[in-house]
Short mmCIF file of C-alpha atoms in Angstrom, two decimals:
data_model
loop_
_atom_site.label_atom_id
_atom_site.label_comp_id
_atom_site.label_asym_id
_atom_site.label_seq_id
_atom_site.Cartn_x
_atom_site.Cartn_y
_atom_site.Cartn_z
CA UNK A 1 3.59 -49.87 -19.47
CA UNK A 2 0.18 -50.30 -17.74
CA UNK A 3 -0.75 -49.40 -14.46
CA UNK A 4 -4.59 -50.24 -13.29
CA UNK A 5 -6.37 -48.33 -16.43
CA UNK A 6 -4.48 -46.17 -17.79
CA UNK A 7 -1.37 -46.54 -19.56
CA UNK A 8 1.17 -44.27 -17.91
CA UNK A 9 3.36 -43.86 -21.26
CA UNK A 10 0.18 -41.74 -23.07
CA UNK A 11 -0.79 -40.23 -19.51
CA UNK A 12 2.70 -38.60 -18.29
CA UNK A 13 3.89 -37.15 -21.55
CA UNK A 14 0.22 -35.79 -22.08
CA UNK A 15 0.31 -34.81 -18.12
CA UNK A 16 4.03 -33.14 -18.62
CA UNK A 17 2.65 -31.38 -21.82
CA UNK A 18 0.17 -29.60 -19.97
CA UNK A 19 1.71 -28.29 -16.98
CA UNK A 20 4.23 -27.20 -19.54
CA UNK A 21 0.91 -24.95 -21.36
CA UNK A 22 -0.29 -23.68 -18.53
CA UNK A 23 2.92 -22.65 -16.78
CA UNK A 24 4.07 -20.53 -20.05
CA UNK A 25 0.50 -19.29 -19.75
CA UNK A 26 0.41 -18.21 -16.39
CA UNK A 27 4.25 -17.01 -16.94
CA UNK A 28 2.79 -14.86 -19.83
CA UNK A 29 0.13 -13.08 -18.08
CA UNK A 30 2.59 -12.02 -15.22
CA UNK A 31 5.10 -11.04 -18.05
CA UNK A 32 2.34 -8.77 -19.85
CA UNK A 33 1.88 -7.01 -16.41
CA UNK A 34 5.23 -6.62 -16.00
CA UNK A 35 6.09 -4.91 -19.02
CA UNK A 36 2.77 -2.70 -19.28
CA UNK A 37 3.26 1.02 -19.34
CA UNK A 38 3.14 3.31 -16.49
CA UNK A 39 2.55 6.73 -17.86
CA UNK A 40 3.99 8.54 -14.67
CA UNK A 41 7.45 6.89 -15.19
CA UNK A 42 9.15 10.43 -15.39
CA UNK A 43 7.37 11.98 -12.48
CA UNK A 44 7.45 8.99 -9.86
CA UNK A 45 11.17 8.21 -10.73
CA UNK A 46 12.21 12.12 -9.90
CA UNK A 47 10.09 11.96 -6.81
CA UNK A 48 11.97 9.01 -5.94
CA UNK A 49 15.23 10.33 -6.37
CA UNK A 50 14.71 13.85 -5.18
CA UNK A 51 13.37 12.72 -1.85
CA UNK A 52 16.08 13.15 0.29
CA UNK A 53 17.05 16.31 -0.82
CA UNK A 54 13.54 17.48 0.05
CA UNK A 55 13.45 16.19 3.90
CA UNK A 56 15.31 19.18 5.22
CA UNK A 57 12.86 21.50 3.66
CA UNK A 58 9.87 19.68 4.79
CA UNK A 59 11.26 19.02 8.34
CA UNK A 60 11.67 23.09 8.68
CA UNK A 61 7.55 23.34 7.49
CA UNK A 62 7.15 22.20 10.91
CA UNK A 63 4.70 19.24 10.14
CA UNK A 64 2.77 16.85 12.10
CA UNK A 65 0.87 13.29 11.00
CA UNK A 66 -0.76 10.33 12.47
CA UNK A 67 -0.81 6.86 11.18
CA UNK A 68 -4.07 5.05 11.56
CA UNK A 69 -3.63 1.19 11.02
CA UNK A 70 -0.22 1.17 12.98
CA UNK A 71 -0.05 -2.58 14.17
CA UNK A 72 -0.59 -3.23 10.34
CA UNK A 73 2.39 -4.54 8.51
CA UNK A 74 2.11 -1.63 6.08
CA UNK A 75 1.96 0.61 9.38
CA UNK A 76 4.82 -1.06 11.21
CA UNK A 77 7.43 -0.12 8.14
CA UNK A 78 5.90 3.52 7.40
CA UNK A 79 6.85 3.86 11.37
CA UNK A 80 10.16 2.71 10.71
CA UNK A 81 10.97 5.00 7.60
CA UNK A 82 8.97 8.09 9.23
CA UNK A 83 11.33 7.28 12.69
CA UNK A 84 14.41 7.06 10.61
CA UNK A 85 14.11 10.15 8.38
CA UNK A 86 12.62 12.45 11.27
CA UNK A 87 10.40 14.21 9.03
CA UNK A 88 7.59 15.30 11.33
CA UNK A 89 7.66 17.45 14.47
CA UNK A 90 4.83 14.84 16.09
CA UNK A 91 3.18 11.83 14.63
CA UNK A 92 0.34 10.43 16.26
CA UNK A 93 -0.42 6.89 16.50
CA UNK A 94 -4.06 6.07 16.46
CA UNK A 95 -5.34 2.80 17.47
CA UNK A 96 -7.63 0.65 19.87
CA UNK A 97 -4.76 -0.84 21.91
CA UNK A 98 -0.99 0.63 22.96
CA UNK A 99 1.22 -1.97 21.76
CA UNK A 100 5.40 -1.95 22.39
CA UNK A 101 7.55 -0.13 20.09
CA UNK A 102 10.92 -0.32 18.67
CA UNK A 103 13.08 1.46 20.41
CA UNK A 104 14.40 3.30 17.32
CA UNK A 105 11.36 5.20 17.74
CA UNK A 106 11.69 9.00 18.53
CA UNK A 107 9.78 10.68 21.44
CA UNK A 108 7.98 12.62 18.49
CA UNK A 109 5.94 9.84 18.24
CA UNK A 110 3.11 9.31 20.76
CA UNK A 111 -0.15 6.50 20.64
CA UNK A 112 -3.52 7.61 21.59
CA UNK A 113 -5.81 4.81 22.32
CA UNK A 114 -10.03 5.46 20.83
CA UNK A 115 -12.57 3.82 20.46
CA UNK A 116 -13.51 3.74 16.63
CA UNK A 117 -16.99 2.91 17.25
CA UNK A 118 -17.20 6.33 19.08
CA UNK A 119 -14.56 7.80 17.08
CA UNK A 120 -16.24 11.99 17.75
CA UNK A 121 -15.87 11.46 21.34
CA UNK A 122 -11.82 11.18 20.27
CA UNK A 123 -11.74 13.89 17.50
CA UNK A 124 -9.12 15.85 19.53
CA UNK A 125 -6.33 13.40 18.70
CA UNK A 126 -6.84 14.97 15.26
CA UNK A 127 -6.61 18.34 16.26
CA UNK A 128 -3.61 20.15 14.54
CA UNK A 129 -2.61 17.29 12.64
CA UNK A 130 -1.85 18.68 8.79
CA UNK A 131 -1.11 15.04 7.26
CA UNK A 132 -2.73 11.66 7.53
CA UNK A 133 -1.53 8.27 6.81
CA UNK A 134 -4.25 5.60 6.31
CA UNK A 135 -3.34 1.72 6.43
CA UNK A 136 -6.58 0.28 8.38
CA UNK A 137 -7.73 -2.37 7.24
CA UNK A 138 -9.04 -5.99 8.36
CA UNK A 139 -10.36 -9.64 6.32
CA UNK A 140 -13.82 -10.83 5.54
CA UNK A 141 -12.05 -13.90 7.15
CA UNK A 142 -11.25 -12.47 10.41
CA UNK A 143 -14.25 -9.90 10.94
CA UNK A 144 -17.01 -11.03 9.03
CA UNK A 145 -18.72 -8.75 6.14
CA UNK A 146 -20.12 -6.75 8.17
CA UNK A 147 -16.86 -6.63 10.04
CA UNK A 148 -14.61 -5.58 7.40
CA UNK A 149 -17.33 -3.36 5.97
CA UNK A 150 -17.29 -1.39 8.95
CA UNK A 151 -13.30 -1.52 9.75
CA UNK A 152 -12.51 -0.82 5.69
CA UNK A 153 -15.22 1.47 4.95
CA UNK A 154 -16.92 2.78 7.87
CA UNK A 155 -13.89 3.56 10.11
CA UNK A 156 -11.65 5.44 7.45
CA UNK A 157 -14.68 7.54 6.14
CA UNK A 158 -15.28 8.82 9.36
CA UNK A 159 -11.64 9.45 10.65
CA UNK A 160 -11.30 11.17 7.00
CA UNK A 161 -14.26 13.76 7.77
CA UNK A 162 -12.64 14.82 11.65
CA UNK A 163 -9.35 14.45 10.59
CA UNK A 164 -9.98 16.82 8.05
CA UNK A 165 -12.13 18.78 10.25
CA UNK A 166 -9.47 19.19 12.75
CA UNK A 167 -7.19 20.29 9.77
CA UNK A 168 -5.84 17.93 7.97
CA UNK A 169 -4.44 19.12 4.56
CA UNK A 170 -3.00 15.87 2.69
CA UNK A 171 -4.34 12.37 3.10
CA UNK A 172 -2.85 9.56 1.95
CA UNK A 173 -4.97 6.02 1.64
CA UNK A 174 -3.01 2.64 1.34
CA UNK A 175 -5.87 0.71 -1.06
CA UNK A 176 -5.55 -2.51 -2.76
CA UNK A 177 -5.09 -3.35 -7.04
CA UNK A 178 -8.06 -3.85 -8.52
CA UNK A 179 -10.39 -1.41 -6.34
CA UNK A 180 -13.28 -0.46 -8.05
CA UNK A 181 -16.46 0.81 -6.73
CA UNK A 182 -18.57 -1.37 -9.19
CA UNK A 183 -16.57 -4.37 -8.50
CA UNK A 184 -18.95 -7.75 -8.16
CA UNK A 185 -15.95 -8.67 -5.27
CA UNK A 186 -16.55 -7.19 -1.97
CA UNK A 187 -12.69 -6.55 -1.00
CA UNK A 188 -12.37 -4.04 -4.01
CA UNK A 189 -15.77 -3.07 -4.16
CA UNK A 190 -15.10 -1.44 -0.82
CA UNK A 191 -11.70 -0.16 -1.66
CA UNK A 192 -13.65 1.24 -4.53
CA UNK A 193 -16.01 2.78 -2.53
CA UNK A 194 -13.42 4.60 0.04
CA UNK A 195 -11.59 6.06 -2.69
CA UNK A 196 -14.59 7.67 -4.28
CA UNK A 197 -15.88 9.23 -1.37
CA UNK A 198 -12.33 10.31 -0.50
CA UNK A 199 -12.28 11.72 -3.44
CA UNK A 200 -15.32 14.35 -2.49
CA UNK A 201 -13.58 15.43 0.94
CA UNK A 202 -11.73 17.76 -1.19
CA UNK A 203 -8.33 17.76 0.92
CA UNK A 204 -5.75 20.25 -0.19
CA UNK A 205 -4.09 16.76 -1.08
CA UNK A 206 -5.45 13.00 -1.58
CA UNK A 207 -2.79 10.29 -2.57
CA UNK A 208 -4.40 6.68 -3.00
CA UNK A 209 -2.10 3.76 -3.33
CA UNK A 210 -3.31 0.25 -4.73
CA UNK A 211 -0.29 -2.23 -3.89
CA UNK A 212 -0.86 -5.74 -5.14
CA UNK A 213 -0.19 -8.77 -3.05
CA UNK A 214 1.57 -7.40 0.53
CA UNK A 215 4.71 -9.34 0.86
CA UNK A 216 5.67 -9.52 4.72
CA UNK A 217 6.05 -11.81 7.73
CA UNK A 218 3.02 -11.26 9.41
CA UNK A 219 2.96 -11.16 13.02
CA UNK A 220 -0.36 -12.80 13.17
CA UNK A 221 -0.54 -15.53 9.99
CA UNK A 222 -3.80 -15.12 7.62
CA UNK A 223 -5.70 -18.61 6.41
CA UNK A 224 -4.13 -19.36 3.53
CA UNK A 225 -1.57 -16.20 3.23
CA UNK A 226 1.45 -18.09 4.32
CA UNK A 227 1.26 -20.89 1.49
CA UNK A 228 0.11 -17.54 -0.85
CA UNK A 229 3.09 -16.27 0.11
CA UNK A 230 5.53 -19.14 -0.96
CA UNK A 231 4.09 -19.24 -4.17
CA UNK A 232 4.30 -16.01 -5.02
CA UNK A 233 8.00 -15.45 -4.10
CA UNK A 234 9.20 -16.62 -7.65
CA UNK A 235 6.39 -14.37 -9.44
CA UNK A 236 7.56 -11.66 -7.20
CA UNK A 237 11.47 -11.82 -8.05
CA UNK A 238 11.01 -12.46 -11.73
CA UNK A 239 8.03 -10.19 -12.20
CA UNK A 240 8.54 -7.69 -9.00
CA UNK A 241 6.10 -5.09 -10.44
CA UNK A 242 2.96 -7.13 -11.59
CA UNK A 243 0.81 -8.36 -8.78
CA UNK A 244 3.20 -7.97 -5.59
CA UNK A 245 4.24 -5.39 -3.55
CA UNK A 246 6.53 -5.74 -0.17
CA UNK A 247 5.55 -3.82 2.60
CA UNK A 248 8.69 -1.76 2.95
CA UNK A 249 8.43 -0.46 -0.21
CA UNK A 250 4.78 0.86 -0.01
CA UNK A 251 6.05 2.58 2.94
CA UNK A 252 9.04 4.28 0.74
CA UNK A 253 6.36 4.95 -1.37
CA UNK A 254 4.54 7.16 1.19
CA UNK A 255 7.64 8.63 2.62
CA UNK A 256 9.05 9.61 -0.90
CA UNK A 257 5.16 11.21 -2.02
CA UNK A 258 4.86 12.87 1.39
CA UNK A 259 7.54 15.33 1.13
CA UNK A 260 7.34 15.64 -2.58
CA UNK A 261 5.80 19.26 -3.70
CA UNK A 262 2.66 18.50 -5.82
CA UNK A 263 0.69 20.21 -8.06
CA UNK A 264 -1.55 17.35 -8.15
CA UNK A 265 -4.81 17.25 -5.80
CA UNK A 266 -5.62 13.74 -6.20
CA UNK A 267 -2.93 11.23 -6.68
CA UNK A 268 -3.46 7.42 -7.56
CA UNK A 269 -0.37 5.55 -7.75
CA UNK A 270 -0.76 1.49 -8.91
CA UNK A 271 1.41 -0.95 -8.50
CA UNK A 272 4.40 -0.34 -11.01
CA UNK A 273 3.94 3.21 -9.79
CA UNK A 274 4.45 2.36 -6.02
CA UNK A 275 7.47 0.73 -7.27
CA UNK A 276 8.97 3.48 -8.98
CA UNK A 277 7.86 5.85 -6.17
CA UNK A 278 9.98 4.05 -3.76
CA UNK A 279 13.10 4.35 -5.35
CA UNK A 280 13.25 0.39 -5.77
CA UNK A 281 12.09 0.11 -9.25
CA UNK A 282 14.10 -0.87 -12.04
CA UNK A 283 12.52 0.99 -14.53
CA UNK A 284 13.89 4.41 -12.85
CA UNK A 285 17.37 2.81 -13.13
CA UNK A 286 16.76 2.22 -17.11
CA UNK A 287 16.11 5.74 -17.31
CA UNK A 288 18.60 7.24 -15.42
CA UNK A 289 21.31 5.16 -17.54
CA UNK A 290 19.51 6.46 -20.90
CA UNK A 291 19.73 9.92 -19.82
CA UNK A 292 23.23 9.38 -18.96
CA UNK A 293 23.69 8.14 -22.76
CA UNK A 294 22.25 10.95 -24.14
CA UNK A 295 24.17 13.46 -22.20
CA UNK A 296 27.74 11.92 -23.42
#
């Protein structure tokens, strides 16, 4: 058969052929990701599973936190897990607006409203606070470079040096895959850039998470992240661990870490390692079942 100038029995076998190639390629690069080693396997896994058992003695160390990014998605969850587990004595919400919350949420947790582009004139909302959680962040697409240079960059350096100032002892940054300071790509450039001079604070502790693509609802819809999104929900249940991360579990993550002793000063979980961390992964499940083998 012939249709205008092509002949459609040479064009749709030839057509079929090659969305068949370059699905099993694409399928094979999320598959290599999936399966590639994480060499903390042992370590995240028993951090996972011993969190719980750890809360009570962390709750009696008397601790207290703030959140900076709170209206985040990543924020909104780690506010949900820190208000359900009751960890901290006070947590401080840090922001540029008050917004409503859920009514799950404790009286230990109270907002303070600053102004980040005079961010010393606030440094008292630091002030006692031993552990900081980190989720700020904004879009080239919604600020501008010179917008999300200042939000990603300029605004978490700076809370870093008061809140550390004012005596905080372990920081924990929520990054992004693929940051690198000598990146040619200005989203993980930056990233890169944050985590280095992190780095040099020298907190008692820095943990730096790089979560792939955040899986959420978001309140307030991104160009082009909703249809993201609906692609990447097959890649995400088949291959969980390679490029996506939902926002709950980062916020496991953080939780589990937190109350986890450490001997470590400087932590950098990737993805597969957030994963594990949160108690979601089923690679800790594999190796939980082996040891169970080996002990019969």
């Amino acid at each position: 058969m012939q249709v205008l100038w092509f002949r459609c029995d040479v064009i749709i076998p030839s057509l079929s052929l090659g969305v068949l190639v370059v699905s099993l390629l694409i399928g094979s690069f999320f598959f290599w990701h999936e399966i590639q080693h994480e060499p903390d396997t042992e370590r995240n896994c028993n951090m996972a599973e011993a969190a719980q058992s750890n809360w009570e003695r962390y709750r009696a160390e008397g601790h207290q936190a703030f959140i900076l990014g709170y209206t985040g998605e990543v924020g909104k969850e780690l506010i949900k897990e820190l208000a359900a587990a009751k960890l901290f004595k006070k947590v401080v919400l840090i922001g540029r607006r008050q917004v409503d919350l859920d009514t799950t949420v404790g009286p230990e947790f109270e907002q303070k409203v600053v102004d980040f582009e005079k961010l010393e004139e606030h440094s008292d909302v630091f002030e006692g606070l031993d552990t900081g959680f980190c989720a700020l962040g904004t879009t080239r697409g919604k600020s501008g470079v010179k917008g999300f240079v200042r939000v990603d960059h300029d605004y978490v350096l700076i809370s870093a040096e008061i809140a550390k100032a004012r005596g905080c002892k372990h920081f924990s940054l929520v990054s992004s895959q693929g940051a690198n300071k000598n990146s040619s790509m200005l989203y993980t450039r930056t990233k890169g850039q944050v985590e280095e001079a992190l780095k040099v604070m020298h907190f008692d502790r820095i943990s730096i998470y790089r979560p792939g693509v955040l899986m959420c609802d978001r309140t307030e819809e991104r160009p082009g992240e909703k249809v993201a999104r609906v692609l990447l929900k097959p890649i995400s249940y088949l291959f969980p661990t390679a490029i996506t991360t939902p926002t709950e579990i980062v916020a496991k993550a953080l939780v589990n870490n937190v109350v986890a002793p450490s001997e470590r000063t400087q932590e950098l979980y990737e993805n597969k390692a957030i994963h594990q961390l949160s108690g979601t992964s089923k690679a800790c499940g594999t190796r939980s079942n082996q040891e169970s083998s080996k002990s019969k």
